[in-house]
Every structure is written in structure tokens, then in C-alpha cells.
Tab-separated table of C-alpha atoms in Angstrom:
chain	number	residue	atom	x	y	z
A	1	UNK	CA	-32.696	24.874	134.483
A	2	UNK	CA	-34.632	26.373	137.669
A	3	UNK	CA	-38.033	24.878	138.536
A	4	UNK	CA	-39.964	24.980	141.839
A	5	UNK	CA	-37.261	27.872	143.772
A	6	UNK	CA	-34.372	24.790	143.034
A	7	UNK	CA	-31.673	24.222	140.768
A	8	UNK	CA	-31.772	21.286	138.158
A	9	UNK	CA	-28.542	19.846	138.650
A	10	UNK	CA	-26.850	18.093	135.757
A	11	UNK	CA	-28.271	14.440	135.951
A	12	UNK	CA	-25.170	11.983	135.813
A	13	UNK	CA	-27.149	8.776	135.167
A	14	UNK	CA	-27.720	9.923	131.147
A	15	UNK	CA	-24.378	10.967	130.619
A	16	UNK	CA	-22.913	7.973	132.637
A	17	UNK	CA	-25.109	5.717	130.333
A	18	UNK	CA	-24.022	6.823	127.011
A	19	UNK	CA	-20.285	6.694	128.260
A	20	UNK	CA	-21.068	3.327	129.219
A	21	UNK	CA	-22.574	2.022	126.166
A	22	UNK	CA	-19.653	4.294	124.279
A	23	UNK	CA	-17.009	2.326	125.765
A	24	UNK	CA	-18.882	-1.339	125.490
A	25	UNK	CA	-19.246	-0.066	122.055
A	26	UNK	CA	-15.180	-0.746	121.771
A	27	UNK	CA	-15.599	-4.357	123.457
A	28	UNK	CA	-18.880	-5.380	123.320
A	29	UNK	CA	-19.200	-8.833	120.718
A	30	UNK	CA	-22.844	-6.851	120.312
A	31	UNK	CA	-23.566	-4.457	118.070
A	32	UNK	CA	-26.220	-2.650	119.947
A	33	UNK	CA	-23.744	-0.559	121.535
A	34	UNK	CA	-22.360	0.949	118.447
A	35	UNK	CA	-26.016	2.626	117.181
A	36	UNK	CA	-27.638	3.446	120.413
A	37	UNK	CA	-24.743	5.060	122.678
A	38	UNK	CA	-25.899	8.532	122.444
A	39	UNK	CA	-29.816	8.196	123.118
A	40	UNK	CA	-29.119	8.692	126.706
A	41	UNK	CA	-27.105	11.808	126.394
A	42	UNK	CA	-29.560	13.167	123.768
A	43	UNK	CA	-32.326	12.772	125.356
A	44	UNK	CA	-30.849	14.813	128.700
A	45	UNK	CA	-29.817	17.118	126.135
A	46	UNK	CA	-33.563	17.848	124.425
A	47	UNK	CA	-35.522	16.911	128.271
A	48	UNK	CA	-37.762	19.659	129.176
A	49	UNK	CA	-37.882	21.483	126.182
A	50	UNK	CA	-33.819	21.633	125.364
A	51	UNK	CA	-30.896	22.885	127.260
A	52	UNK	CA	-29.152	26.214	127.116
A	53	UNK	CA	-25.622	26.595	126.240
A	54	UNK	CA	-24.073	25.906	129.733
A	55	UNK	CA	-26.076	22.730	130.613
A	56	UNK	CA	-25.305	21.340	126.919
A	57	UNK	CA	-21.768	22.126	127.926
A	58	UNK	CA	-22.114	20.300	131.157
A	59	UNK	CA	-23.699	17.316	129.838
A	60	UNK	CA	-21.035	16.683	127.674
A	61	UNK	CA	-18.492	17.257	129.562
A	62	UNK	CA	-19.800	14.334	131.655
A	63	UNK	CA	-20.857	12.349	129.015
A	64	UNK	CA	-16.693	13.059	127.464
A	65	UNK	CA	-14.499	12.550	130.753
A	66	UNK	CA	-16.495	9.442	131.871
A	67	UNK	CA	-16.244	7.867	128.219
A	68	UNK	CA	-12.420	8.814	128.020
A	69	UNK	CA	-11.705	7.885	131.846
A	70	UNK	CA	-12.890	4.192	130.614
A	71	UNK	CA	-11.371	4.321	127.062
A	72	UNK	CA	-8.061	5.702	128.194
A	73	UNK	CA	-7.938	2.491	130.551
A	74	UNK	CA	-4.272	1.374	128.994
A	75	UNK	CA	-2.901	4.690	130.483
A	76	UNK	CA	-3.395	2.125	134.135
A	77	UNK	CA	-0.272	-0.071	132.972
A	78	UNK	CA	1.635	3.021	132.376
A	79	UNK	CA	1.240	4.006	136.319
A	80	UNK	CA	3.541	0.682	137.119
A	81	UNK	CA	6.364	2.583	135.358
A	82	UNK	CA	5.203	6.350	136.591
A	83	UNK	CA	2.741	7.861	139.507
A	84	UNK	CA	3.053	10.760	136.996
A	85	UNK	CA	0.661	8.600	134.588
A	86	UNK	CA	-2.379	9.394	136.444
A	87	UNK	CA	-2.122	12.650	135.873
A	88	UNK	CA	-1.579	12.522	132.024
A	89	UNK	CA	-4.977	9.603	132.412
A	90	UNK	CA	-6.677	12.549	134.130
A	91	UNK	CA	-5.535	15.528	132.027
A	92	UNK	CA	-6.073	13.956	128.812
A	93	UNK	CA	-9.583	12.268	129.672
A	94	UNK	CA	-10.661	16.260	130.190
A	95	UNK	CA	-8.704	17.546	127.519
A	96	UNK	CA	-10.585	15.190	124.372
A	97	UNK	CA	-13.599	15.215	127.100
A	98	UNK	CA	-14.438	18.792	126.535
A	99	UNK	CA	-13.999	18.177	122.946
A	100	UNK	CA	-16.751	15.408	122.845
A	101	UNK	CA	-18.680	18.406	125.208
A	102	UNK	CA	-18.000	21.336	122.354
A	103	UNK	CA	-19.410	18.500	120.060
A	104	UNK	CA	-22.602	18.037	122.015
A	105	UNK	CA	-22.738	21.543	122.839
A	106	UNK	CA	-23.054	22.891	118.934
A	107	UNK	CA	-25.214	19.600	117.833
A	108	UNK	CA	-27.604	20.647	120.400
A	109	UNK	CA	-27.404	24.400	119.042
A	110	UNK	CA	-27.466	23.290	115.974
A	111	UNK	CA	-31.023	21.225	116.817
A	112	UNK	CA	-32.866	23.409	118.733
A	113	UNK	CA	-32.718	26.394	115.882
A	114	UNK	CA	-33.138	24.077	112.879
A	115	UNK	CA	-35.390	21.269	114.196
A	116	UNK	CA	-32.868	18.709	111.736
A	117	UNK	CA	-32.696	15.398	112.550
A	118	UNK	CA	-29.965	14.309	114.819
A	119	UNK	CA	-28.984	11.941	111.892
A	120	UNK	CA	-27.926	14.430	110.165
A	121	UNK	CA	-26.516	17.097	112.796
A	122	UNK	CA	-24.262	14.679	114.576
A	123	UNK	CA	-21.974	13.607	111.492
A	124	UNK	CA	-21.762	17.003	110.245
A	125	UNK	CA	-20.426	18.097	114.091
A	126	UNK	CA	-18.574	15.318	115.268
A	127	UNK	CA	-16.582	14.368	112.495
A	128	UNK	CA	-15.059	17.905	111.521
A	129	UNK	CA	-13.847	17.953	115.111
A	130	UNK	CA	-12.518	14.362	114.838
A	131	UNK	CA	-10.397	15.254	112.222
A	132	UNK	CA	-9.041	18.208	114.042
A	133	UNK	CA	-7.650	16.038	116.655
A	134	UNK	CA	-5.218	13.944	113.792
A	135	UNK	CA	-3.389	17.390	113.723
A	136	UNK	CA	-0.689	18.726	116.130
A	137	UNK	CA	1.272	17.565	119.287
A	138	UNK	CA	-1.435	15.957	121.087
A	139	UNK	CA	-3.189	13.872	118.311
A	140	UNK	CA	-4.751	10.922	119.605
A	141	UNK	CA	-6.602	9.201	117.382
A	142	UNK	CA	-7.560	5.586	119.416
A	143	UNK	CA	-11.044	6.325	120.496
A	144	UNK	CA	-12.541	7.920	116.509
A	145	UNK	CA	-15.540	6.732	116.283
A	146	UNK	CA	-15.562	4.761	113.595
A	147	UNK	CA	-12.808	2.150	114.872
A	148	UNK	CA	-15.135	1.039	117.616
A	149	UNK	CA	-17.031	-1.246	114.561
A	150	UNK	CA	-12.985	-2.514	113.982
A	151	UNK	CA	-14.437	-5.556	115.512
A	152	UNK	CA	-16.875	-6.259	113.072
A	153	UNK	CA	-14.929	-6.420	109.939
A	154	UNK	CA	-18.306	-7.788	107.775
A	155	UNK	CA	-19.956	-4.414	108.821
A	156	UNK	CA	-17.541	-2.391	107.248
A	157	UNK	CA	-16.970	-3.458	103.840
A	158	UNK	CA	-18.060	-0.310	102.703
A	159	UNK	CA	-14.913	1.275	104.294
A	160	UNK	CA	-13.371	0.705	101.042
A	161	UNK	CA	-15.689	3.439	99.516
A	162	UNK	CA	-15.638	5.657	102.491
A	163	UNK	CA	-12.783	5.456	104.589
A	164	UNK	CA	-12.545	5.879	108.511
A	165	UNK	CA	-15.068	8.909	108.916
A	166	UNK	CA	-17.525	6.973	106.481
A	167	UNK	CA	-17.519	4.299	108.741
A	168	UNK	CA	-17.988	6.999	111.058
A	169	UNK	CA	-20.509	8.753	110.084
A	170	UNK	CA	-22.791	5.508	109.396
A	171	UNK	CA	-22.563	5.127	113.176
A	172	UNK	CA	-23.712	8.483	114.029
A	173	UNK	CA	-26.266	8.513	111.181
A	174	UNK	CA	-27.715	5.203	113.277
A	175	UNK	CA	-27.686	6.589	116.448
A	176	UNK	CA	-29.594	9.980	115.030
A	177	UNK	CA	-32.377	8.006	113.482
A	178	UNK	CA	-32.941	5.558	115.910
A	179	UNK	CA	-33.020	8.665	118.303
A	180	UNK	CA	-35.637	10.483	116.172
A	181	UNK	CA	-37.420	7.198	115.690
A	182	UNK	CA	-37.842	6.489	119.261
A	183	UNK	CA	-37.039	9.356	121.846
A	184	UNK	CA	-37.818	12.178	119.785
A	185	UNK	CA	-41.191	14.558	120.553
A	186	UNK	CA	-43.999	12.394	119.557
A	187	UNK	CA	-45.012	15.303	117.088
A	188	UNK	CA	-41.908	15.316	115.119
A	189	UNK	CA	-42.547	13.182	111.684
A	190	UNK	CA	-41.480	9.498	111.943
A	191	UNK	CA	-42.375	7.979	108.662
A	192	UNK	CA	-39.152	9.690	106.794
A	193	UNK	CA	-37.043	8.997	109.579
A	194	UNK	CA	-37.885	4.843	109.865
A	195	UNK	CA	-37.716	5.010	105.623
A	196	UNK	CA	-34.043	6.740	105.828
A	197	UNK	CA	-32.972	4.193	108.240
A	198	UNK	CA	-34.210	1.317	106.544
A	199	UNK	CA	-32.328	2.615	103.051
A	200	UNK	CA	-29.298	3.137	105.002
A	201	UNK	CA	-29.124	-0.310	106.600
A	202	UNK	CA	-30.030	-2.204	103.219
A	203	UNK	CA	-27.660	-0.161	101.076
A	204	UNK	CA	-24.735	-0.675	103.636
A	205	UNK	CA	-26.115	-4.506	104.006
A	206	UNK	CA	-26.315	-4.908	100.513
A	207	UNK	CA	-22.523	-3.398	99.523
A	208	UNK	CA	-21.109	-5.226	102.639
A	209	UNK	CA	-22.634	-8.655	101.147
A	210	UNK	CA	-21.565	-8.317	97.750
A	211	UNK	CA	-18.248	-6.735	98.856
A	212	UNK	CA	-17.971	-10.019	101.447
A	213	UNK	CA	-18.198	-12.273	98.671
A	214	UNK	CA	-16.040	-10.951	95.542
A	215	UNK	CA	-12.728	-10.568	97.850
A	216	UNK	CA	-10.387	-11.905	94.958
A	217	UNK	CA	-7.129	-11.889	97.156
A	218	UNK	CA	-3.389	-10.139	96.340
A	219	UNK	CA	-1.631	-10.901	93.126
A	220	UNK	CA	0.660	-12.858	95.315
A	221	UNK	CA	1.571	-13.561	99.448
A	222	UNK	CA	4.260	-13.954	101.609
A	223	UNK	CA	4.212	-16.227	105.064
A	224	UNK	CA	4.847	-14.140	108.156
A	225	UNK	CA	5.687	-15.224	111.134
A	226	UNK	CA	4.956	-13.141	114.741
A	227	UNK	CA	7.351	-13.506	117.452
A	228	UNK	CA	5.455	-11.277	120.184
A	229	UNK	CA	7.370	-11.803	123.375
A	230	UNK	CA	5.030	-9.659	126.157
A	231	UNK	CA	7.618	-8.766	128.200
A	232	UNK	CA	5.855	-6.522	130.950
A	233	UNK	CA	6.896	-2.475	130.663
A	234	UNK	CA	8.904	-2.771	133.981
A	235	UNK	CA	10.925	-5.974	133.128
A	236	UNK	CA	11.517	-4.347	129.229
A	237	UNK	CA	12.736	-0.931	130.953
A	238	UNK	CA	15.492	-2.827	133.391
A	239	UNK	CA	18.916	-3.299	131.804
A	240	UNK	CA	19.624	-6.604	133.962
A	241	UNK	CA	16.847	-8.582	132.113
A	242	UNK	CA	18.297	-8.110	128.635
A	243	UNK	CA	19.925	-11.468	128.320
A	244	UNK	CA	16.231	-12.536	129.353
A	245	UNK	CA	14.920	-10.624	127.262
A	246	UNK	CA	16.632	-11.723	124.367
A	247	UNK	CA	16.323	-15.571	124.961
A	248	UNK	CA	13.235	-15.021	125.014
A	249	UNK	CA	13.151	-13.624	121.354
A	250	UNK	CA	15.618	-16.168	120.634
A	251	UNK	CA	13.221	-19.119	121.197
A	252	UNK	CA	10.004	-17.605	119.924
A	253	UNK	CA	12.295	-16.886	117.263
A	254	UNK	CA	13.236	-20.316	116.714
A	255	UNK	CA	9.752	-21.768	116.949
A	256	UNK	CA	8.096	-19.488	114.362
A	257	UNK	CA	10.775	-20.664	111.783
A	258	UNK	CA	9.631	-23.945	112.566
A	259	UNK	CA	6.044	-22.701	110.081
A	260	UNK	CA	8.729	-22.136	107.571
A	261	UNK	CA	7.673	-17.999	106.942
A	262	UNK	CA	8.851	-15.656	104.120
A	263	UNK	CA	9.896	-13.237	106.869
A	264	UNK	CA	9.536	-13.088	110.831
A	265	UNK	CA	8.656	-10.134	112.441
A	266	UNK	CA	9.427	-8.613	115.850
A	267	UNK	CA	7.422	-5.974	117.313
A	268	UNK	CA	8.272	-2.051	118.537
A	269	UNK	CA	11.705	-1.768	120.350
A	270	UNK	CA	11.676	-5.462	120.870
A	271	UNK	CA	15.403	-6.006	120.577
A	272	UNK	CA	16.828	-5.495	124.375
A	273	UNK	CA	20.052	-3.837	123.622
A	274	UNK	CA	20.177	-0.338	122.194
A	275	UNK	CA	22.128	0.355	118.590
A	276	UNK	CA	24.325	3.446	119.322
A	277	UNK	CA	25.384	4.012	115.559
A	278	UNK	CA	28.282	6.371	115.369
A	279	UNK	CA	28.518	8.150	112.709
A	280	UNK	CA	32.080	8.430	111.705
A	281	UNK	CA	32.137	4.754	112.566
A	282	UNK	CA	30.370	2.848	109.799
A	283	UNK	CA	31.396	-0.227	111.783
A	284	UNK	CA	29.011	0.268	114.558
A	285	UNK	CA	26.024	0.255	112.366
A	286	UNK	CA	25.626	-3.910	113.316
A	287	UNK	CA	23.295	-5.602	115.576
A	288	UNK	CA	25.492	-8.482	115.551
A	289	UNK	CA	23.256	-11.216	117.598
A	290	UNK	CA	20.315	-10.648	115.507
A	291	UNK	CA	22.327	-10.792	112.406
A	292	UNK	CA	24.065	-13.602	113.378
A	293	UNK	CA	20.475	-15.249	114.228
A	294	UNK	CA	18.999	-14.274	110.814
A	295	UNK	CA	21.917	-16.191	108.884
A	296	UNK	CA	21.529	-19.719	111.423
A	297	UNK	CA	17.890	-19.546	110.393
A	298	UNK	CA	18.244	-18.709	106.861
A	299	UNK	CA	14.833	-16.040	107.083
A	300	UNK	CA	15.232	-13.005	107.041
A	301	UNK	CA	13.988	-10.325	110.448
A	302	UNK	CA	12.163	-7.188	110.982
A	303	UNK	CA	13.307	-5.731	113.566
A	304	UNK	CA	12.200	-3.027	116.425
A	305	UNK	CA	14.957	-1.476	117.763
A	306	UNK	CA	15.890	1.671	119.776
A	307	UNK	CA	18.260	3.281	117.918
A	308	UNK	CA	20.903	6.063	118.541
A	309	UNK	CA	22.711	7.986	116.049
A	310	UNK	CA	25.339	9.375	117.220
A	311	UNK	CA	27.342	12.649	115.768
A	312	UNK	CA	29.514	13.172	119.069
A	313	UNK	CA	29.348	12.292	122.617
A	314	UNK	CA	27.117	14.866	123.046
A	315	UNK	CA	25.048	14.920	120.120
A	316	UNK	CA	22.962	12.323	119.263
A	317	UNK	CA	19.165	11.478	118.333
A	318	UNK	CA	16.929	8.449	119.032
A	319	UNK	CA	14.660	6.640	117.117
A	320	UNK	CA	12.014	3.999	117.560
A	321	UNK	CA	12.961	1.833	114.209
A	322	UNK	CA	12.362	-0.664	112.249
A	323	UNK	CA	15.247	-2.649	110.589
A	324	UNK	CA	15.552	-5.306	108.025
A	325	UNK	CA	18.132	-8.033	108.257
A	326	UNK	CA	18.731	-10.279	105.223
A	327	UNK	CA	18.233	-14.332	105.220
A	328	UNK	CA	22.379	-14.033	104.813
A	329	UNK	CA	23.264	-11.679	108.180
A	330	UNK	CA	23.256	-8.625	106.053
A	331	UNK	CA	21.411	-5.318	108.030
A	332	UNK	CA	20.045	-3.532	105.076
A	333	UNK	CA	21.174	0.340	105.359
A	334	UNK	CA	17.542	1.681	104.585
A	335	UNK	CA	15.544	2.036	107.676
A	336	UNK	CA	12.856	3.902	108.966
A	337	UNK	CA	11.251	4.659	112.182
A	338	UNK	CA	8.117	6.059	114.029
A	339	UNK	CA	7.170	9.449	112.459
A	340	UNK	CA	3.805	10.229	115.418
A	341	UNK	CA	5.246	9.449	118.956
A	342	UNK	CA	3.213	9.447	121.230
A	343	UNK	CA	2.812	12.510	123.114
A	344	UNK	CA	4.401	12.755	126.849
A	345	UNK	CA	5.995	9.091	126.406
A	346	UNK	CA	7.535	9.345	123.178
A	347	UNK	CA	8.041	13.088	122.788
A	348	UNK	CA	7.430	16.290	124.787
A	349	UNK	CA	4.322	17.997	123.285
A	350	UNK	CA	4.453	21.606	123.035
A	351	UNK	CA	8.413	21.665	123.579
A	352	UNK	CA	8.712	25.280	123.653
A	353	UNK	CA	6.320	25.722	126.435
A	354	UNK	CA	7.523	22.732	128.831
A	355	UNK	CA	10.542	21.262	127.649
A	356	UNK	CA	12.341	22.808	129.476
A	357	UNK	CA	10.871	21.516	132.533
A	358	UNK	CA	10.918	18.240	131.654
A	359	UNK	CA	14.349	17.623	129.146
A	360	UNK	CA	17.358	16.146	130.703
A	361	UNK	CA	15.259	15.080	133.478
A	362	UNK	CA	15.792	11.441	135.024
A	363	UNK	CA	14.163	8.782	136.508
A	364	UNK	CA	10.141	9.017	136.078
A	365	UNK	CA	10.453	12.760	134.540
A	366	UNK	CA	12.388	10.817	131.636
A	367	UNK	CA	9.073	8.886	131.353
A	368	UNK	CA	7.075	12.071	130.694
A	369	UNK	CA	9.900	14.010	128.333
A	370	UNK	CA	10.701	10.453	126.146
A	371	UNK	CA	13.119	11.971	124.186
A	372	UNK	CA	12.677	10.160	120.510
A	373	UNK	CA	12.773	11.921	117.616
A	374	UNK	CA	9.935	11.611	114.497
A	375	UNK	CA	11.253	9.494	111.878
A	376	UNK	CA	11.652	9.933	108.452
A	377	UNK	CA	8.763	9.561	107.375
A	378	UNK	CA	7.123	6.625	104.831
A	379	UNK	CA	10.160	4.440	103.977
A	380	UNK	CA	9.835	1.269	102.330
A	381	UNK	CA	12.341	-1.098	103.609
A	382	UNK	CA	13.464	-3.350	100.840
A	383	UNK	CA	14.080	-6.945	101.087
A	384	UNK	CA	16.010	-9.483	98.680
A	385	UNK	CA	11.893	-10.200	97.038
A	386	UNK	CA	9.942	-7.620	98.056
A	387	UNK	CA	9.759	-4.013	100.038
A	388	UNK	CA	7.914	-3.990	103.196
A	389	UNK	CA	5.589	-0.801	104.265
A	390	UNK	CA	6.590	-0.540	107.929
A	391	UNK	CA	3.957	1.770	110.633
A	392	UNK	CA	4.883	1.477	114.549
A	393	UNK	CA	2.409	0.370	116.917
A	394	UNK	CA	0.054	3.614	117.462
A	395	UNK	CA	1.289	4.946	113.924
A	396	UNK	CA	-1.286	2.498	112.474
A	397	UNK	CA	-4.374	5.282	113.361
A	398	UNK	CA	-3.069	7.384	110.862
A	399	UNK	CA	-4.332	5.977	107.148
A	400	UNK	CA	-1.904	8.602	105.608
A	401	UNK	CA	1.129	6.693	106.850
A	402	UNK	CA	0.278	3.554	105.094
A	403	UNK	CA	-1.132	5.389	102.277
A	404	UNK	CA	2.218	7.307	101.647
């Protein structure tokens, strides 16, 4: 906007502040964050008399990079591995930045030539786009909206109704109202606003409560045990710590049996040594150290493995899978693996444009290509008493994995 002969630069303290309260919104043990973290950016948004297209575009492209440079803080343990990490932290805090802006952009559109609350603009924007990003190679699907009430598990009862973008949209309803009830032009109509709010809360309350209290359990349980042995990225990544490595799984091992589970899990590629499968070789299907520890214990192991099938010495594909081995040694021949990699670490997003930049490459380029392939899909790995729905580590964003 121009006023007095000078330009009305973007002002970074109301985007900054609703990327702050965005991102305590994912740690915070308060709620407050959740419901109020857009006020700030709305109210740059509708300051003045509104915004036109390029300052809404600006605003939220503030509001976007500074929420994902904060959100996207795991990407920091990746740089111990790669310098190449800060630029994927950088590229992809823009790239789902200036879709949080094109959010903003068409809310604020959207507002200023329908005069709608914000309650109801912003889950009719932001959640269409949200969906959008679950779809091709870059699907990320961490910082949705709705997980950031994950914390708050008596909050979301209702999820059982509604699903992620229910939980969703209750969040950005909130923040909508509470806008309209507080920052909004004094002549806009409060009354209906404070009476939609308060029917929201109660009916969500109300569900959540009765939901709370009727939890009637499964027909029947197993006892798992967790062997999680947080081996830093660098340490995992070095050949010469495998018989470290695998001690290390070997006690934990040992100690969770101790609880007498069902079953013991391991997590993602947590076995140290790779299983290079050939096929013509039905012998070298075997992970013989883990078998051999499943049949001392007597439990049987679910296992994370990297593993290579090999057709020739020059054909072969990787996998991040998951393997079952029996109470008796036995390493059941169903398995599955990770179906979404990751992008950049797992698998090379948009091959045909940059693979070949980036395949074959060693050292830290072999970082940014990862090389696995998608697995097959939902597999149920099968036990001697029961099957065991199996999703890898980031795989668990996607409710159609567990569902299928």
C-alpha cells in the first residue's frame, strides 16, 4: 500500500507471530496456540481496509517460510550426514511456504468480495490445498494442520467421525471465529459469530466426553515390546559400527523379553547388516543372527531391514522392509516394505527431470538420490496367531496405508 509519498513495506512482526504460535502449536502443552495462530496474519491481511493480491501474497509467503523454516527443524540432523541438507531445509520451507501464501492469498480474496466469516473461508481454502499436497513426488504431509492437536488425544475424539481434515477444519473454524469475535471491524455482527463458537465447542466437548468414556477396548491384545536403539544417523551410516550396532539390539533385545511380550519390535532399517537376497539363490533369503536370536528367546521379531533383491550383479532393487521372524528361527517369506519414501533421501523426486544428475552418484550426492524403491504396497505380514499391519516411520501420515 502507498501512504504519505512512501511505500508500506510488508510488516514481518504479524507474519512472524502467527508462524510462531503455528509452530508452538506442534509443541506447546497449551492449547491456545492451536485456535489463535492466524489472528496475527489475518489481521495484517484485513489492516487498512484489506490487501491487494500482491501484499496477500507477500504476507503469506512470510507467514509460510518462517512457519516451515521452524517446523522443518528435523531437516538440522540431516546436515551432520550432508551440507546438501540445507538446501533441501531451504527449498522445501519455500516450496509448501508459498502454498500456505496461495492459501492466504485466495482466503483473503475470497473475504474481501463476500464479507464471510473467516470461520468459514479458511476450511474451505486450506484444506482442499492440504489434500493436494498427499499427492505426487513431493508429498509431505508432517506439518497438516490437524496433527498439531496429536498431542491432545481427549480433544480429538471426534476424529473418529471426521478424520484428519475434520480435526482440521475444527481448528481453522476456531481460529475464524475467535478472529471475527475479536479483531474483526467493530461493525461486522458478533452475536452469530460468539453463538457458532459456543455450539461448536459444546458439540465437540460433548462427543469428545461421551466418546472418552465408552472406549470398550479390542476383542483381544497382544504384549509388544519396543527395542528402539537411537543410534545417531552418522554412527548407523558407518559399516565399522555394525557389530556395535547390533549388540546393541542384542541387549535391548534381551531386556524387553524380560516383560515377557507377544512379539518385539525393531524399528526402520534397524538391523546393521544389509540382506542381499539373490534371486536364483533361495538360500540367501536368511538373516541368520536375528533368526538365530528369535529361536534363543522363543518370541518372535519384526524386523527393519535394508533389503536387496538381487536379479544379477547388476540388477538389483532396494527396499526399506519389514520382516517377520517366527518364535522357532523361521523368516516368514511374506514381507513388505515402505510404499512413500521420502523424497530426496529415500527416492529422487521427479526422476525424469534430475535423476540423472543425481543417480549413481556417491558420497553425499547418494544422500540426495537414496535409491529405494516403493514397496508393495499394504501387506499384512502373518504371524503363527495373528497378521500384523506394518507402515514405516513417515508412512504413518498417510491414513490410506493403514486403512488398506
Amino acid at each position: 500500500m502507498i501512504g504519505n509519498g512512501k511505500v508500506d513495506r510488508v510488516q514481518w512482526t504479524y507474519p512472524a507471530a502467527s508462524a510462531l504460535l503455528y509452530y508452538l502449536a506442534y509443541l506447546s502443552p497449551l492449547l491456545i496456540p492451536n485456535f489463535i495462530f492466524l489472528l496475527p496474519v489475518l489481521r495484517r491481511l484485513e489492516r487498512d481496509g484489506g490487501a491487494t493480491t500482491r501484499e496477500r501474497l507477500r504476507v503469506g509467503m512470510a507467514f509460510g517460510v518462517l512457519a516451515l523454516l521452524a517446523g522443518l527443524h528435523w531437516m538440522y540432523s540431516m546436515a551432520r550426514i550432508s551440507p546438501l541438507a540445507w538446501l533441501l531445509y531451504v527449498a522445501m520451507a519455500v516450496c509448501f511456504g508459498a502454498i500456505l501464501a496461495l492459501t492466504l492469498s485466495i482466503a483473503g480474496w475470497v473475504r474481501e468480495r463476500t464479507g464471510l466469516t473467516w470461520g468459514l473461508i479458511l476450511p474451505a481454502v486450506w484444506l482442499p490445498l492440504e489434500w493436494v499436497r498427499t499427492f505426487g513426488d513431493l508429498r509431505m504431509t508432517a506439518d497438516l494442520v490437524g496433527h498439531s492437536l496429536s498431542s491432545f488425544p481427549f480433544v480429538v475424539q471426534f476424529a473418529d467421525l471426521t478424520g484428519l481434515y475434520g480435526v482440521g477444519a475444527f481448528i481453522l473454524v476456531i481460529n475464524g471465529l475467535m478472529y471475527d469475535l475479536i479483531l474483526a471491524d467493530p461493525a461486522r455482527p458478533r452475536k452469530k459469530v460468539a453463538v457458532a463458537l459456543a455450539v461448536l465447542v459444546l458439540v465437540a466437548g460433548a462427543y469428545d466426553t461421551w466418546a472418552w468414556r465408552h472406549y470398550q477396548g479390542g476383542a483381544s491384545t497382544i504384549r509388544v515390546g519396543v527395542v528402539q536403539p537411537n543410534i545417531p544417523l552418522p554412527v548407523k551410516w558407518d559399516p565399522a559400527t555394525n557389530g556395535q550396532q547390533w549388540e546393541i539390539l542384542r541387549r535391548q533385545t534381551h531386556e524387553a523379553v524380560e516383560k515377557k511380550p507377544d512379539l518385539i519390535v525393531w524399528p526402520e532399517t534397524a538391523r546393521p547388516y544389509r540382506l542381499l537376497h539373490r534371486l536364483d539363490d533361495p538360500s540367501t533369503y536368511t538373516m541368520p543372527e536375528v533368526q538365530m536370536l528369535a529361536r534363543s528367546l522363543r518370541t518372535p521379531l519384526l524386523v527393519g531391514v535394508e533389503y536387496y533383491r538381487i536379479s544379477d550383479p547388476e540388477t538389483y532393487e532396494v527396499y526399506n522392509a519389514a520382516m517377520a521372524v517366527e518364535a522357532d528361527g523361521s523368516l516368514n517369506p511374506v514381507w513388505t516394505a515402505k510404499t512413500f519414501l521420502v523424497p530426496f533421501t529415500e527416492q529422487t523426486p521427479f526422476r525424469s527431470l534430475i535423476g540423472r544428475f543425481v543417480d549413481g552418484r556417491s558420497g553425499e550426492w547418494r544422500w540426495v538420490s537414496g535409491g529405494f524403491t516403493p514397496g508393495p504396497g499394504a501387506t499384512v505380514l502373518p504371524f503363527a496367531e495373528w497378521n500384523a499391519g506394518v507402515v514405516v516411520c513417515y508412512e504413518q501420515l498417510f491414513p490410506s496405508l493403514s486403512r488398506d
